[in-house]
XYZ file of C-alpha atoms in Angstrom:
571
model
C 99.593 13.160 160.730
C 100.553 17.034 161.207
C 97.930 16.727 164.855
C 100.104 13.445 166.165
C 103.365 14.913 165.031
C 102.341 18.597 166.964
C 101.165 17.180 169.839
C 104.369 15.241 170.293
C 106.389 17.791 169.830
C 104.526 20.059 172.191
C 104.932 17.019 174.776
C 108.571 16.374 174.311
C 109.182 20.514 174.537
C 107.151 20.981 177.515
C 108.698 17.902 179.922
C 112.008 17.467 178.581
C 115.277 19.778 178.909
C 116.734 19.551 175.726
C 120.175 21.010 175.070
C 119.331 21.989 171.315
C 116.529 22.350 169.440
C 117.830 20.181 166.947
C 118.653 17.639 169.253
C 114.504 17.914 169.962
C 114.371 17.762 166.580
C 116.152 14.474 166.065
C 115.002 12.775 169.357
C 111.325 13.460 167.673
C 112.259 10.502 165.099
C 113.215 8.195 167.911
C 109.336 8.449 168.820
C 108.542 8.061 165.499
C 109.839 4.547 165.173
C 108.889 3.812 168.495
C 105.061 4.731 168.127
C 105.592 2.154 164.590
C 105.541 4.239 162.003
C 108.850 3.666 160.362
C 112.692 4.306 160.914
C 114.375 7.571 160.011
C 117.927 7.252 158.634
C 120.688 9.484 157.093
C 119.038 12.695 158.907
C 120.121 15.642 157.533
C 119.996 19.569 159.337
C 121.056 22.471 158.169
C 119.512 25.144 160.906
C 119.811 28.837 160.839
C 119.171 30.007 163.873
C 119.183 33.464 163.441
C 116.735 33.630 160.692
C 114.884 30.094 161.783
C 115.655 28.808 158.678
C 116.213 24.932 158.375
C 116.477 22.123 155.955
C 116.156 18.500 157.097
C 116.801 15.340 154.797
C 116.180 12.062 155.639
C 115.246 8.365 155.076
C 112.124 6.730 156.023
C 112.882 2.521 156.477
C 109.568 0.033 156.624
C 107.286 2.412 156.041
C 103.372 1.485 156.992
C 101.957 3.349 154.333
C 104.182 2.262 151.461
C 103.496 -1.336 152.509
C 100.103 -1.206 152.887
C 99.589 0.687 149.404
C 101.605 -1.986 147.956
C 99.535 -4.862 149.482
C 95.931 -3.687 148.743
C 96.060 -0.812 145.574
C 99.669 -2.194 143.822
C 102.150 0.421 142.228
C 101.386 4.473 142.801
C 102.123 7.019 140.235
C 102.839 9.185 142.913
C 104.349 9.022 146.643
C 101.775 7.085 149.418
C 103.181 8.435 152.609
C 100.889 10.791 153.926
C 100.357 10.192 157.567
C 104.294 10.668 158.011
C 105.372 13.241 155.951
C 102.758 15.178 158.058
C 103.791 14.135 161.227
C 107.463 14.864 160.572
C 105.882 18.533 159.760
C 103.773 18.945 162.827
C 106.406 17.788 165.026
C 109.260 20.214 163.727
C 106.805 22.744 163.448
C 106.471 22.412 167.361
C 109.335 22.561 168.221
C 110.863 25.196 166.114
C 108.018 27.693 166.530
C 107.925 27.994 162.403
C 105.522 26.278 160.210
C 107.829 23.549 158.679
C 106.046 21.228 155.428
C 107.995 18.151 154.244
C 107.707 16.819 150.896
C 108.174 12.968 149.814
C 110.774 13.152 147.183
C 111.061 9.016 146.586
C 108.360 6.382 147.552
C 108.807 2.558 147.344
C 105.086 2.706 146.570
C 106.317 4.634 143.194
C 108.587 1.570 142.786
C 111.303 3.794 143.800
C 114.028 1.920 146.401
C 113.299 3.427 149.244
C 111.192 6.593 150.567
C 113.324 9.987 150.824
C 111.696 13.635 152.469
C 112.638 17.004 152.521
C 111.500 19.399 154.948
C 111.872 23.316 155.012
C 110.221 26.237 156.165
C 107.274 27.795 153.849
C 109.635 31.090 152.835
C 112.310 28.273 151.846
C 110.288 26.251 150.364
C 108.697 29.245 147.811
C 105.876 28.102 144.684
C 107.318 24.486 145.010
C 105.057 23.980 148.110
C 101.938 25.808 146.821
C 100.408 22.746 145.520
C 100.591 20.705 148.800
C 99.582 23.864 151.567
C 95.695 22.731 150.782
C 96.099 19.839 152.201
C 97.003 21.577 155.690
C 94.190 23.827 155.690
C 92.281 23.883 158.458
C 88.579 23.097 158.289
C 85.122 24.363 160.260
C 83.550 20.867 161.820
C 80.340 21.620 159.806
C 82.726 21.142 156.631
C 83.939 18.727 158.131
C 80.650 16.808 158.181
C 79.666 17.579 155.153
C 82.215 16.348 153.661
C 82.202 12.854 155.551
C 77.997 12.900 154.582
C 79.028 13.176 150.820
C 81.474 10.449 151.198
C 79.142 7.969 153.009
C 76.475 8.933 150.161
C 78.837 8.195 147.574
C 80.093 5.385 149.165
C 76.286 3.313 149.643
C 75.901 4.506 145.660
C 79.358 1.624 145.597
C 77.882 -0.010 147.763
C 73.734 -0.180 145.980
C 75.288 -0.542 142.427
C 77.783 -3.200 143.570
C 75.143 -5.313 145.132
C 73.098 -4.572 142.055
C 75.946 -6.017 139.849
C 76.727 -9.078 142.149
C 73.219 -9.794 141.842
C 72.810 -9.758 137.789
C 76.046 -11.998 137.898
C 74.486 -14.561 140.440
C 71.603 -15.013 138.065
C 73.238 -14.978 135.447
C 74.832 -18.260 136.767
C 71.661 -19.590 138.196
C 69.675 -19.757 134.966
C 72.933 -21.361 133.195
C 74.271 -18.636 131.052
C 77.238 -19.402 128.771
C 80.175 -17.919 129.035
C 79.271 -15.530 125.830
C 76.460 -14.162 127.546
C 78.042 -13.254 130.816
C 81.227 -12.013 129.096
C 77.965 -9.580 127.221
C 76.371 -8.453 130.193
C 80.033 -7.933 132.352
C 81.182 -5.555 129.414
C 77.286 -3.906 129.526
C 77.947 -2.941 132.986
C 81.881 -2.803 133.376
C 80.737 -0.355 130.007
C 84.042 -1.112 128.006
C 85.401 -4.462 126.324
C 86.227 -7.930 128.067
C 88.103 -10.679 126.625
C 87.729 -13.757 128.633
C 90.864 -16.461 128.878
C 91.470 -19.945 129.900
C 94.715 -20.563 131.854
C 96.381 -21.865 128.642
C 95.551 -18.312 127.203
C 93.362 -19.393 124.824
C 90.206 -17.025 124.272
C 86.704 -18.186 125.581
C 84.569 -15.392 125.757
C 85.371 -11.626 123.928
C 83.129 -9.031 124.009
C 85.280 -6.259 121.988
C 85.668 -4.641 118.474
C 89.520 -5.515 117.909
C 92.066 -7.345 115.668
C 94.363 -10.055 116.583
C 97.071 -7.761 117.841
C 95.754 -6.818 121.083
C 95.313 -10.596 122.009
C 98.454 -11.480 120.807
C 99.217 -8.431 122.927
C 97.823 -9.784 126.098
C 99.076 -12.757 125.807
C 102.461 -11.641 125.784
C 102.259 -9.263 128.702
C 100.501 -12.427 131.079
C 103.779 -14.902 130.097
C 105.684 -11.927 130.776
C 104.506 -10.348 133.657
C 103.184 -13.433 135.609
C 105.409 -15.415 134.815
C 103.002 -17.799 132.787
C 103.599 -21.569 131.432
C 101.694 -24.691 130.552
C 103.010 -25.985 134.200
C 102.235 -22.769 136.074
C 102.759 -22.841 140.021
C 99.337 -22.519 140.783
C 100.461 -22.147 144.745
C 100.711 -18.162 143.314
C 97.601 -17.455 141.996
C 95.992 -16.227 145.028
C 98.588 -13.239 145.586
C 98.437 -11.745 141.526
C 97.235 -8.188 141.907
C 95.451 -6.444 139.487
C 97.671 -5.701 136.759
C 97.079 -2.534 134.956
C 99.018 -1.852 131.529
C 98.840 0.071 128.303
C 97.851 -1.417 124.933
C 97.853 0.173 121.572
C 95.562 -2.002 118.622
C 94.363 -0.257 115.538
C 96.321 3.018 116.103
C 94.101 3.372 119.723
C 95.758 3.407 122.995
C 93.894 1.420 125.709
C 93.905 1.337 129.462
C 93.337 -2.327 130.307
C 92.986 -3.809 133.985
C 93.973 -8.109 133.966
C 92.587 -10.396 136.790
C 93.330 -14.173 137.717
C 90.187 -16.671 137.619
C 90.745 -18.745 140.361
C 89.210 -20.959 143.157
C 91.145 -21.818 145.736
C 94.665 -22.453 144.119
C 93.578 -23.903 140.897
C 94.321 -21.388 138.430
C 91.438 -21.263 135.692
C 92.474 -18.725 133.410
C 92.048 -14.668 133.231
C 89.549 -11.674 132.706
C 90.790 -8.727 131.057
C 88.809 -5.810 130.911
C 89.459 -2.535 128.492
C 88.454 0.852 128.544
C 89.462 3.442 125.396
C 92.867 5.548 127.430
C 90.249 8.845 127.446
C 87.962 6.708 130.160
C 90.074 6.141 133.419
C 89.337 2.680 135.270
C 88.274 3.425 138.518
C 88.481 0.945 141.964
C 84.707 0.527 141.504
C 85.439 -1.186 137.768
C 88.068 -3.319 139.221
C 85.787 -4.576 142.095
C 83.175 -5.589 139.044
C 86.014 -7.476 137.436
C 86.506 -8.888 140.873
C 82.910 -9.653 140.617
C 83.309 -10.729 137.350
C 85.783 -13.728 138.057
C 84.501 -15.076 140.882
C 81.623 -15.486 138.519
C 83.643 -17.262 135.602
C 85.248 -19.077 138.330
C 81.332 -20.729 139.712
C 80.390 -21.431 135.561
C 83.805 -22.799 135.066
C 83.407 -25.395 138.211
C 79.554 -25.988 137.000
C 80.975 -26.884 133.758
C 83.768 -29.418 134.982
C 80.991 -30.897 137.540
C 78.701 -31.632 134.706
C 81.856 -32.709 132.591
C 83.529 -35.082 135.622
C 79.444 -36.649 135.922
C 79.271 -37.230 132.457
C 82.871 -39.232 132.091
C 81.709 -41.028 135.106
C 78.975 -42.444 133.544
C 80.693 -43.420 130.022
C 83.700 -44.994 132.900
C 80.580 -47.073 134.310
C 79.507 -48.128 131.099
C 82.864 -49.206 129.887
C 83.123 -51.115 133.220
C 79.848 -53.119 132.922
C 80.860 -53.421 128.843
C 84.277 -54.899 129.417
C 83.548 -57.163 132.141
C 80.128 -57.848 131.039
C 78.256 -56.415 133.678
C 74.644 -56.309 132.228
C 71.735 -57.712 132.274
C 70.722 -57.445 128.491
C 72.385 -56.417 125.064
C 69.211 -54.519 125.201
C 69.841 -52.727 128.177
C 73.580 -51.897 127.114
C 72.706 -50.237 123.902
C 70.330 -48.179 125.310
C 72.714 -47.178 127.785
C 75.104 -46.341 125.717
C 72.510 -44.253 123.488
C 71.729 -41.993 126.222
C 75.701 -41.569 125.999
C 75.210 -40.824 122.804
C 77.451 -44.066 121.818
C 76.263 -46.495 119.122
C 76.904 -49.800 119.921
C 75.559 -51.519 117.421
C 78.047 -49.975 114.739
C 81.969 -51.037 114.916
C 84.618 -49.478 116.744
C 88.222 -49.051 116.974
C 89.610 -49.662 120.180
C 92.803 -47.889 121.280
C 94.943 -47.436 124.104
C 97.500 -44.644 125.029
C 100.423 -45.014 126.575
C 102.353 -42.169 128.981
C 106.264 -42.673 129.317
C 107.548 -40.259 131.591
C 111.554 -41.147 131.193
C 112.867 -41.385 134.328
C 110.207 -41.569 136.788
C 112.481 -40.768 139.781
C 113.070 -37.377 138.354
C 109.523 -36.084 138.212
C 106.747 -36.438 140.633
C 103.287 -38.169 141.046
C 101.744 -35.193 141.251
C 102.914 -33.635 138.073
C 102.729 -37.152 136.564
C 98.501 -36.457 137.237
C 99.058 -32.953 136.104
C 100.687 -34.628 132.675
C 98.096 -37.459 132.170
C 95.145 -34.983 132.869
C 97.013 -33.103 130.157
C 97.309 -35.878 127.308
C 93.476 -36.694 128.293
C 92.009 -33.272 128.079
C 93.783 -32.839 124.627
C 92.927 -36.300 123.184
C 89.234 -35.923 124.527
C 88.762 -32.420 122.404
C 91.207 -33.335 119.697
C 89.335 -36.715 118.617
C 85.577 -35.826 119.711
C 86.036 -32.486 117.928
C 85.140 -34.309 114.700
C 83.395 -37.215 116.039
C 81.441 -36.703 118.896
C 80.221 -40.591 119.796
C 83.767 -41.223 120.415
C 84.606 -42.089 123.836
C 88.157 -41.134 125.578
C 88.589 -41.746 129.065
C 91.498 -43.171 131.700
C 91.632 -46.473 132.037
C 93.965 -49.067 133.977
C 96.800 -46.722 133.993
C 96.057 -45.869 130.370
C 93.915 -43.545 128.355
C 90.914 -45.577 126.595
C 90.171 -44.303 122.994
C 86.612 -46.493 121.363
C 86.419 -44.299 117.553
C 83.817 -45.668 114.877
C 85.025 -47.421 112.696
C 83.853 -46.008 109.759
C 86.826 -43.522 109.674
C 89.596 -45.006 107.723
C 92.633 -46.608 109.093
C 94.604 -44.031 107.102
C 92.880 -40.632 108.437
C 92.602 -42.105 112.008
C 96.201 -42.889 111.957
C 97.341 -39.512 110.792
C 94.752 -38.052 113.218
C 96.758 -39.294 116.131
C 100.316 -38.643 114.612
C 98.206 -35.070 114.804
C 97.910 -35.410 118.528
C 101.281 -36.897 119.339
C 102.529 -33.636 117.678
C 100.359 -31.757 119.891
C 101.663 -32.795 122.918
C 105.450 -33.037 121.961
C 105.856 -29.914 124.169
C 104.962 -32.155 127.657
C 108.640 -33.963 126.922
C 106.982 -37.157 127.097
C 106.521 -40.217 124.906
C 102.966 -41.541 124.035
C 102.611 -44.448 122.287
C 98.845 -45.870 121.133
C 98.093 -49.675 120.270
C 95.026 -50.150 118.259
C 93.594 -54.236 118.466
C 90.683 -55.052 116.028
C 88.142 -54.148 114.762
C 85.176 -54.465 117.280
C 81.911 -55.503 115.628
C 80.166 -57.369 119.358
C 79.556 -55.892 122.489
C 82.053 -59.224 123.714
C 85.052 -57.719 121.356
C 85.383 -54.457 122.707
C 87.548 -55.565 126.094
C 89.230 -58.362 123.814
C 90.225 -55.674 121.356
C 91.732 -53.627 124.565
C 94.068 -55.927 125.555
C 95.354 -56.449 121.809
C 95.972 -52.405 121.937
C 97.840 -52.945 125.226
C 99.559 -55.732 123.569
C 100.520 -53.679 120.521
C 102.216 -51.478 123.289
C 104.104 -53.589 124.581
C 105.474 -54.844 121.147
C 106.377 -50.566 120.450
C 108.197 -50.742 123.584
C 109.545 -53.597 123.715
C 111.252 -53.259 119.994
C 112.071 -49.392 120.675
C 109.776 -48.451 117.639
C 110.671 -44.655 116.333
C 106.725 -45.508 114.820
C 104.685 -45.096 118.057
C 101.657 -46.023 116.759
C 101.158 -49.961 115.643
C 97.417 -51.587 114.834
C 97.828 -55.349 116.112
C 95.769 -56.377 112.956
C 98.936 -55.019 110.370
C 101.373 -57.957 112.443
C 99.438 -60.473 110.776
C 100.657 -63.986 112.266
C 103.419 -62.233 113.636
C 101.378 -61.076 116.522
C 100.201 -63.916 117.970
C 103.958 -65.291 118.213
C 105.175 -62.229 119.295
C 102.778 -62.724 122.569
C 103.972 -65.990 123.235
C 107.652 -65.801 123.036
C 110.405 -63.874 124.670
C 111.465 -60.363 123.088
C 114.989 -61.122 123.292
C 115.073 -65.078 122.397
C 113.307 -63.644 119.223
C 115.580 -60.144 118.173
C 118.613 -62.911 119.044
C 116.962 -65.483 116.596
C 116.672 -62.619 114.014
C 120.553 -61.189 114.037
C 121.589 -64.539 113.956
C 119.811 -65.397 110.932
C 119.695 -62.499 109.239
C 123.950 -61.294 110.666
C 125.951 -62.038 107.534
C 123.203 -60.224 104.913
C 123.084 -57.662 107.117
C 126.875 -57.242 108.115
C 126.923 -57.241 104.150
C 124.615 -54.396 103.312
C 126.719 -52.220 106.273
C 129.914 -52.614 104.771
C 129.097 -51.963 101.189
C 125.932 -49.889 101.165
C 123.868 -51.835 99.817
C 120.520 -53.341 99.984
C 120.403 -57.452 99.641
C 117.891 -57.313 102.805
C 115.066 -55.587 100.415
C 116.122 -58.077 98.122
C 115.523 -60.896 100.146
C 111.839 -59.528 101.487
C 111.002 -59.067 98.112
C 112.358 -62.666 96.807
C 110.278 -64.041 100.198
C 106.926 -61.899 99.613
C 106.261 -63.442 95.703
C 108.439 -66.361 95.465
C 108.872 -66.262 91.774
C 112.013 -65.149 90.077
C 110.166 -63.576 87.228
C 107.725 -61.888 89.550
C 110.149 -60.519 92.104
C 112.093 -59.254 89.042
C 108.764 -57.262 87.743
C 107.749 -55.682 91.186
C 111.369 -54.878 91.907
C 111.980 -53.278 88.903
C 114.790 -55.723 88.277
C 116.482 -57.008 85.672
C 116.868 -60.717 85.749
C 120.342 -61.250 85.993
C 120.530 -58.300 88.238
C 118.131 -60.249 90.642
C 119.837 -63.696 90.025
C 123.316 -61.996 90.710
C 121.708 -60.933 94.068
C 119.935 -63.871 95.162
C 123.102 -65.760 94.527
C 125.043 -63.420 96.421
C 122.617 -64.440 99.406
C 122.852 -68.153 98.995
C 126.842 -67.586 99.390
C 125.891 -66.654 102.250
C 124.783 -70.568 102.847
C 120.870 -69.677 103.114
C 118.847 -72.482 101.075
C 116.424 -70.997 99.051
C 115.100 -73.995 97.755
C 114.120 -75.054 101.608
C 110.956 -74.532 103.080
C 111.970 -74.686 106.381
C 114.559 -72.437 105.577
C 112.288 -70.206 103.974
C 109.919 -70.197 106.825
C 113.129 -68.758 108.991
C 113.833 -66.408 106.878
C 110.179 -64.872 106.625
C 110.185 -64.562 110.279
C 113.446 -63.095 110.495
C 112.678 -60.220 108.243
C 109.355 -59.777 109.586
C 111.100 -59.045 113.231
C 114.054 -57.080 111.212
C 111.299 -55.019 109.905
C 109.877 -54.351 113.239
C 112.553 -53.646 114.812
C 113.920 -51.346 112.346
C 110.744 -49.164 111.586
């Protein structure tokens, strides 16, 4: 910088009249932006002639080196601007016949807001220059080569050790390694800890002594500082530098350097990797972590290939099982076998149900990005405890098939588990179970009951978003052959003045009624009710008031079906 600025100066000097030297002086940051470097605003001079003192201020705007530095090393702790803090001193230098150093005293590379010098002469300047005049010292060439042979040395020790390290990694990979033992041999050679996280920030992989704290820790500074969610805009991921950060766990302080996992623009999580604050992470470190992902991010594909092949093959098999595309019973249990699926025992068989509200308002992509969502959690939540269950998409839906030898009860609360789970997608899932499947024939039968047990939460608005066809008894089979709304209007009408009763005077002669209808004995309604008699007979001829014939069995009949939708449509 100094040699460009000098010879410039020397240049201008020599072929130019000039009426000033400090006109020279300021003409020399004309050329300066011209020859790309960057702008010089808000110059400054003070110039003594008579004792060739001076002291120039200035602005540099766009500078090159700040930019750069930015774009390929991140923040500096210190100013970046090298090449034109020591041209503005070469050229001034020239022109003034007085050795002239500049200073940076802001950098944008220091995150400051923009990138300020000072220059003065050396008597000026006094002990606050001493620490940059090394810098200017000239050199003999043989130093000079010397200097630029123990670089290049150094440099093809990177250079041997990094294609060492690349090459342990690709191996690693090759003869299938788990993500526990590359996480082991990255922290072996990065020679510090490594915690390993998928892009929901859950831990995979750790290789380090630590509590709690620090993850909890991490976690925090990624949703901070990368602005992290379960929706993340993945379109991002490619531009996230290396972020470097402080952490303090078990009264330590730690330097630790954080990397995206990526491929592409799919974001597939983060490597973090932490060195004791006494042990300084150096650019070769952060080139292994480099390394390092790229390597997570092959195993993490090779995983989700095998993954994808496998749920292709159970999709095939529930193909051919639901449309009975087999040659043999035979054949289709030992197909399902190698799926490690047991046909031979019963099954539940469920579908799942995605309600996005209003559909104009969010797109098909993120409606993929949501269903992939519910699957992937339903497919670990449910196989985590039962691994021959089988969850896959299916017609629009998401296929459950669960043995049945889990009880109604637990499998029921197991999926109120996972509808709580996914409360924080803002989305409503509803799951129909049909029966029981005991023959290969009964499994796609048993689908469409699930499906149909949607359509009855749906249609009745259920706040209960779970409904197994087999609890509607009889009630089922008329609710798939009539209208909705012919049958709520049949119910209000029947049911209006008991109802418009209970409303007004808080009370209950509905229960009464189910009860009365479900044992059809005075005495025996009176027991289970935990009723007096005349209480019950004061109640039941409240209800005939009403003009409802209890003695009627057509009017009875009504009545059961009336509640039995009330009850639906209520729960």
């Amino acid at each position: 910088g100094w040699q460009l600025g000098y010879n410039d100066g020397v240049i201008l000097k020599e072929n130019c009249l000039w009426d000033s030297e400090e006109e020279c002086i300021l003409a020399g940051a004309n050329l300066f932006a011209f020859e790309g470097f960057a702008r010089v605003l808000d110059e400054v001079i003070i110039f003594d002639h008579e004792n060739r003192n001076l002291i120039k201020k200035g602005t540099f705007l766009n500078s090159f080196e700040a930019d750069q530095h930015i774009q390929f090393f991140g923040k500096s702790d210190h100013p970046v601007c090298w090449l034109l803090i020591g041209y503005a001193g070469g050229y001034v230098s020239s022109v003034l016949g007085e050795k002239v150093y500049f200073i940076e005293t802001k950098c944008k590379a220091k995150g400051d807001p923009v990138c300020e010098f000072e220059g003065r002469t050396l008597p000026q300047w006094g002990d606050l220059i001493d620490s940059e005049l090394p810098f200017y010292e000239d050199i003999t060439i043989n130093q000079e080569l010397d200097e630029a042979y123990q670089r290049i040395q150094e440099q093809n020790r990177k250079l041997e050790r990094s294609l060492s390290i690349h090459q342990k990694l690709y191996h690693l990979v090759v003869h299938g390694e788990d993500m526990a033992g590359i996480t082991k041999a990255v922290a072996q050679m990065f020679r510090g800890g490594i915690i390993l996280f998928d892009r929901k920030l859950k831990v995979l992989a750790s290789e380090i002594n630590t509590d709690q704290g620090m993850i909890k820790e991490l976690k925090s500074i990624l949703t901070k500082n990368l602005s992290f969610g379960t929706m993340l805009d993945l379109s991002i991921v490619n531009n996230i530098l290396p972020l470097t950060v402080h952490l303090s766990s078990d009264n330590h302080d730690y330097h630790c350097v954080i990397l995206p996992i990526a491929t592409g623009e799919e974001l597939l999580g983060f490597i973090a990797g932490i060195h004791e604050i006494s042990i300084e992470i150096e650019q070769e470190s952060i080139v292994l972590l480099q390394r390092a992902a790229s390597t997570y991010a092959l195993n993490i594909i090779r995983e989700k290939q095998i993954i994808d092949l496998k749920n292709q093959f159970i999709s095939d098999f529930i193909d051919s099982l639901f449309h009975k595309k087999y040659s043999s019973i035979d054949f289709l249990i030992g197909w399902g076998e190698r799926l490690g699926f047991d046909l031979r025992i019963p099954h539940y068989v469920l579908a799942m149900d995605i309600d996005y509200g209003d559909s104009g308002a969010i797109s098909s992509e993120k409606r993929i990005l949501l269903k992939q969502e519910v699957l992937e959690t339903a497919r670990k939540l449910l196989t985590s405890g039962c691994s021959s269950a089988m969850c896959l998409e299916f017609q629009e839906r998401i296929l459950v098939i669960f043995p049945s030898s889990k009880k109604k009860e637990d499998l029921t609360c197991l999926l109120n588990k996972l509808i709580s789970k996914l409360s924080y997608l803002k989305c409503v899932i509803s799951i129909g179970c049909g029966s029981i499947a005991h023959e290969a024939e009964d499994y796609y039968q048993s689908y469409l009951q699930a499906c149909k047990a949607i359509r009855i939460i749906k249609s009745f608005d259920k706040k209960e978003r779970i409904i197994f066809l087999d609890d509607l008894g009889s009630l089922a089979l008329l609710l798939d052959v009539s209208s909705d709304h012919d049958l709520l209007q049949f119910m209000h009408k029947k049911l209006e003045p008991i109802l418009s009763y209970d409303l007004k005077n808080h009370s209950d002669l509905i229960i009464t009624l189910e009860q009365y209808l479900n044992y059809s004995n005075i005495n025996e309604t009176s027991r289970r009710a935990n009723l007096s008699l005349s209480g019950l007979k004061y109640r039941l001829n409240k209800i005939k008031d009403f003009g409802y014939n209890l003695n009627s069995p057509e009017e009875i009949f009504e009545l059961q079906l009336a509640v039995k939708l009330y009850k639906l449509s209520s729960e």
